[in-house]
Amino acid sequence: QVQLVDSGGGLVQAGGSLRLSCAASGGTFSFYAMGWFRQAPGKEREFVAAISWSGGSTYNTDSVKDRFTISRENAKNTVYLQMNSLKPEDTAVYYCAAAPSTSRIRSRDVAYWGQGTQITVSS
């Protein structure tokens, strides 16, 4: 059983930056692909980014390309989401996710979820 704890959320002005962290415990972190999803009020949870177990492959949804970067440190059992040039439409609860592969994350076939962290971007 893997536990994921998201952190790093907060309130930021448009154009600002934040870095989210997700710390994993209870399993072999390096066996899992990791990802980030977000859910805005009244909307479905959507895929944001994914990274392979080695970190060699990453995927972003089109709306965050060139602004968000996913990375991981297997030695620290942690995955990150660096968010730059934030926009009000990025406001959502962001969730960390783990799955055996990036393809499963991208298809929302997630094995484990973090508890979520709120990002609010003011205009």
PDB file of C-alpha atoms in Angstrom:
ATOM      1  CA  GLN A   1       0.000   0.000   0.000  1.00  0.00           C
ATOM      2  CA  VAL A   2       1.418   3.348  -1.071  1.00  0.00           C
ATOM      3  CA  GLN A   3       0.572   6.555   0.747  1.00  0.00           C
ATOM      4  CA  LEU A   4       0.912   9.872  -1.080  1.00  0.00           C
ATOM      5  CA  VAL A   5       1.011  13.237   0.669  1.00  0.00           C
ATOM      6  CA  ASP A   6       0.638  16.355  -1.474  1.00  0.00           C
ATOM      7  CA  SER A   7       1.928  19.734  -0.357  1.00  0.00           C
ATOM      8  CA  GLY A   8       2.920  23.153  -1.654  1.00  0.00           C
ATOM      9  CA  GLY A   9      -0.424  24.641  -2.547  1.00  0.00           C
ATOM     10  CA  GLY A  10      -1.487  28.181  -1.829  1.00  0.00           C
ATOM     11  CA  LEU A  11      -2.648  31.511  -3.153  1.00  0.00           C
ATOM     12  CA  VAL A  12      -0.616  33.171  -5.895  1.00  0.00           C
ATOM     13  CA  GLN A  13      -1.109  36.042  -8.300  1.00  0.00           C
ATOM     14  CA  ALA A  14      -1.435  35.447 -12.019  1.00  0.00           C
ATOM     15  CA  GLY A  15       1.989  35.119 -13.590  1.00  0.00           C
ATOM     16  CA  GLY A  16       3.483  33.719 -10.418  1.00  0.00           C
ATOM     17  CA  SER A  17       5.010  30.325  -9.660  1.00  0.00           C
ATOM     18  CA  LEU A  18       4.517  27.485  -7.221  1.00  0.00           C
ATOM     19  CA  ARG A  19       6.096  24.092  -6.739  1.00  0.00           C
ATOM     20  CA  LEU A  20       4.026  21.161  -5.555  1.00  0.00           C
ATOM     21  CA  SER A  21       5.564  18.159  -3.857  1.00  0.00           C
ATOM     22  CA  CYS A  22       4.233  14.653  -3.352  1.00  0.00           C
ATOM     23  CA  ALA A  23       5.959  12.418  -0.836  1.00  0.00           C
ATOM     24  CA  ALA A  24       5.404   8.683  -1.128  1.00  0.00           C
ATOM     25  CA  SER A  25       5.716   6.037   1.550  1.00  0.00           C
ATOM     26  CA  GLY A  26       4.757   2.437   2.145  1.00  0.00           C
ATOM     27  CA  GLY A  27       5.896   1.036  -1.182  1.00  0.00           C
ATOM     28  CA  THR A  28       8.698   0.988  -3.720  1.00  0.00           C
ATOM     29  CA  PHE A  29       8.435   4.465  -5.193  1.00  0.00           C
ATOM     30  CA  SER A  30      10.738   3.797  -8.115  1.00  0.00           C
ATOM     31  CA  PHE A  31       8.416   1.036  -9.366  1.00  0.00           C
ATOM     32  CA  TYR A  32       5.657   3.556 -10.101  1.00  0.00           C
ATOM     33  CA  ALA A  33       4.981   6.109 -12.736  1.00  0.00           C
ATOM     34  CA  MET A  34       3.723   9.282 -11.109  1.00  0.00           C
ATOM     35  CA  GLY A  35       1.396  12.019 -12.183  1.00  0.00           C
ATOM     36  CA  TRP A  36      -0.603  15.080 -11.286  1.00  0.00           C
ATOM     37  CA  PHE A  37      -4.289  15.736 -11.818  1.00  0.00           C
ATOM     38  CA  ARG A  38      -6.445  18.707 -10.958  1.00  0.00           C
ATOM     39  CA  GLN A  39     -10.084  19.317 -10.258  1.00  0.00           C
ATOM     40  CA  ALA A  40     -11.739  22.708 -10.428  1.00  0.00           C
ATOM     41  CA  PRO A  41     -15.108  23.369  -8.771  1.00  0.00           C
ATOM     42  CA  GLY A  42     -17.918  21.805 -10.753  1.00  0.00           C
ATOM     43  CA  LYS A  43     -15.556  20.068 -13.153  1.00  0.00           C
ATOM     44  CA  GLU A  44     -14.201  16.577 -13.545  1.00  0.00           C
ATOM     45  CA  ARG A  45     -10.718  15.681 -12.419  1.00  0.00           C
ATOM     46  CA  GLU A  46      -8.339  16.156 -15.340  1.00  0.00           C
ATOM     47  CA  PHE A  47      -4.887  14.875 -16.178  1.00  0.00           C
ATOM     48  CA  VAL A  48      -2.092  17.448 -15.900  1.00  0.00           C
ATOM     49  CA  ALA A  49       1.271  15.684 -16.147  1.00  0.00           C
ATOM     50  CA  ALA A  50       2.955  12.298 -15.818  1.00  0.00           C
ATOM     51  CA  ILE A  51       6.481  10.978 -15.451  1.00  0.00           C
ATOM     52  CA  SER A  52       7.866   7.495 -15.934  1.00  0.00           C
ATOM     53  CA  TRP A  53       9.482   5.523 -13.121  1.00  0.00           C
ATOM     54  CA  SER A  54      12.952   6.507 -14.331  1.00  0.00           C
ATOM     55  CA  GLY A  55      12.066  10.105 -15.052  1.00  0.00           C
ATOM     56  CA  GLY A  56      13.090   9.604 -18.650  1.00  0.00           C
ATOM     57  CA  SER A  57       9.662  10.254 -20.108  1.00  0.00           C
ATOM     58  CA  THR A  58       7.267  13.044 -19.246  1.00  0.00           C
ATOM     59  CA  TYR A  59       3.860  14.080 -20.553  1.00  0.00           C
ATOM     60  CA  ASN A  60       1.878  17.274 -20.103  1.00  0.00           C
ATOM     61  CA  THR A  61      -1.613  18.194 -21.074  1.00  0.00           C
ATOM     62  CA  ASP A  62      -1.692  20.880 -23.757  1.00  0.00           C
ATOM     63  CA  SER A  63      -3.011  23.619 -21.485  1.00  0.00           C
ATOM     64  CA  VAL A  64       0.092  23.505 -19.261  1.00  0.00           C
ATOM     65  CA  LYS A  65       2.821  22.778 -21.804  1.00  0.00           C
ATOM     66  CA  ASP A  66       5.768  25.175 -21.543  1.00  0.00           C
ATOM     67  CA  ARG A  67       4.490  26.321 -18.136  1.00  0.00           C
ATOM     68  CA  PHE A  68       4.455  23.225 -15.882  1.00  0.00           C
ATOM     69  CA  THR A  69       7.289  20.747 -15.386  1.00  0.00           C
ATOM     70  CA  ILE A  70       7.011  17.401 -13.641  1.00  0.00           C
ATOM     71  CA  SER A  71      10.098  15.818 -12.094  1.00  0.00           C
ATOM     72  CA  ARG A  72      10.987  13.208  -9.501  1.00  0.00           C
ATOM     73  CA  GLU A  73      13.712  12.266  -7.052  1.00  0.00           C
ATOM     74  CA  ASN A  74      13.551   8.543  -6.439  1.00  0.00           C
ATOM     75  CA  ALA A  75      16.115   8.793  -3.652  1.00  0.00           C
ATOM     76  CA  LYS A  76      13.669  11.055  -1.782  1.00  0.00           C
ATOM     77  CA  ASN A  77      10.479   9.216  -2.831  1.00  0.00           C
ATOM     78  CA  THR A  78       9.160  12.538  -4.074  1.00  0.00           C
ATOM     79  CA  VAL A  79       7.599  13.883  -7.249  1.00  0.00           C
ATOM     80  CA  TYR A  80       7.313  17.580  -8.023  1.00  0.00           C
ATOM     81  CA  LEU A  81       5.247  19.852 -10.209  1.00  0.00           C
ATOM     82  CA  GLN A  82       6.881  23.175 -10.967  1.00  0.00           C
ATOM     83  CA  MET A  83       4.192  25.593 -12.113  1.00  0.00           C
ATOM     84  CA  ASN A  84       5.196  28.855 -13.803  1.00  0.00           C
ATOM     85  CA  SER A  85       3.209  31.622 -15.460  1.00  0.00           C
ATOM     86  CA  LEU A  86       0.141  30.614 -13.504  1.00  0.00           C
ATOM     87  CA  LYS A  87      -3.267  31.677 -14.776  1.00  0.00           C
ATOM     88  CA  PRO A  88      -6.608  32.027 -12.975  1.00  0.00           C
ATOM     89  CA  GLU A  89      -7.859  29.009 -14.929  1.00  0.00           C
ATOM     90  CA  ASP A  90      -5.192  26.902 -13.189  1.00  0.00           C
ATOM     91  CA  THR A  91      -7.160  27.297  -9.949  1.00  0.00           C
ATOM     92  CA  ALA A  92      -8.057  23.825  -8.699  1.00  0.00           C
ATOM     93  CA  VAL A  93      -7.276  21.140  -6.181  1.00  0.00           C
ATOM     94  CA  TYR A  94      -4.191  19.304  -7.405  1.00  0.00           C
ATOM     95  CA  TYR A  95      -3.781  15.591  -6.736  1.00  0.00           C
ATOM     96  CA  CYS A  96      -0.714  13.412  -6.935  1.00  0.00           C
ATOM     97  CA  ALA A  97      -1.207   9.959  -8.446  1.00  0.00           C
ATOM     98  CA  ALA A  98       0.710   6.698  -8.787  1.00  0.00           C
ATOM     99  CA  ALA A  99       0.257   3.867 -11.256  1.00  0.00           C
ATOM    100  CA  PRO A 100       2.374   1.107 -12.825  1.00  0.00           C
ATOM    101  CA  SER A 101       2.822   3.077 -16.053  1.00  0.00           C
ATOM    102  CA  THR A 102       2.393   6.542 -17.534  1.00  0.00           C
ATOM    103  CA  SER A 103      -0.163   5.179 -19.984  1.00  0.00           C
ATOM    104  CA  ARG A 104      -2.347   4.084 -17.090  1.00  0.00           C
ATOM    105  CA  ILE A 105      -2.019   7.487 -15.450  1.00  0.00           C
ATOM    106  CA  ARG A 106      -2.954   9.225 -18.684  1.00  0.00           C
ATOM    107  CA  SER A 107      -6.004   6.987 -18.969  1.00  0.00           C
ATOM    108  CA  ARG A 108      -6.916   7.793 -15.346  1.00  0.00           C
ATOM    109  CA  ASP A 109      -6.329   4.191 -14.263  1.00  0.00           C
ATOM    110  CA  VAL A 110      -4.649   5.304 -11.057  1.00  0.00           C
ATOM    111  CA  ALA A 111      -3.650   2.961  -8.266  1.00  0.00           C
ATOM    112  CA  TYR A 112      -3.089   5.541  -5.533  1.00  0.00           C
ATOM    113  CA  TRP A 113      -4.118   9.171  -4.949  1.00  0.00           C
ATOM    114  CA  GLY A 114      -2.804  11.913  -2.740  1.00  0.00           C
ATOM    115  CA  GLN A 115      -5.207  13.904  -0.586  1.00  0.00           C
ATOM    116  CA  GLY A 116      -4.994  16.999  -2.774  1.00  0.00           C
ATOM    117  CA  THR A 117      -3.650  20.511  -2.315  1.00  0.00           C
ATOM    118  CA  GLN A 118      -5.489  23.716  -3.246  1.00  0.00           C
ATOM    119  CA  ILE A 119      -4.034  26.156  -5.764  1.00  0.00           C
ATOM    120  CA  THR A 120      -5.762  29.500  -6.139  1.00  0.00           C
ATOM    121  CA  VAL A 121      -4.544  31.942  -8.775  1.00  0.00           C
ATOM    122  CA  SER A 122      -5.852  35.483  -8.455  1.00  0.00           C
ATOM    123  CA  SER A 123      -6.153  37.822 -11.425  1.00  0.00           C
TER     124      SER A 123
END
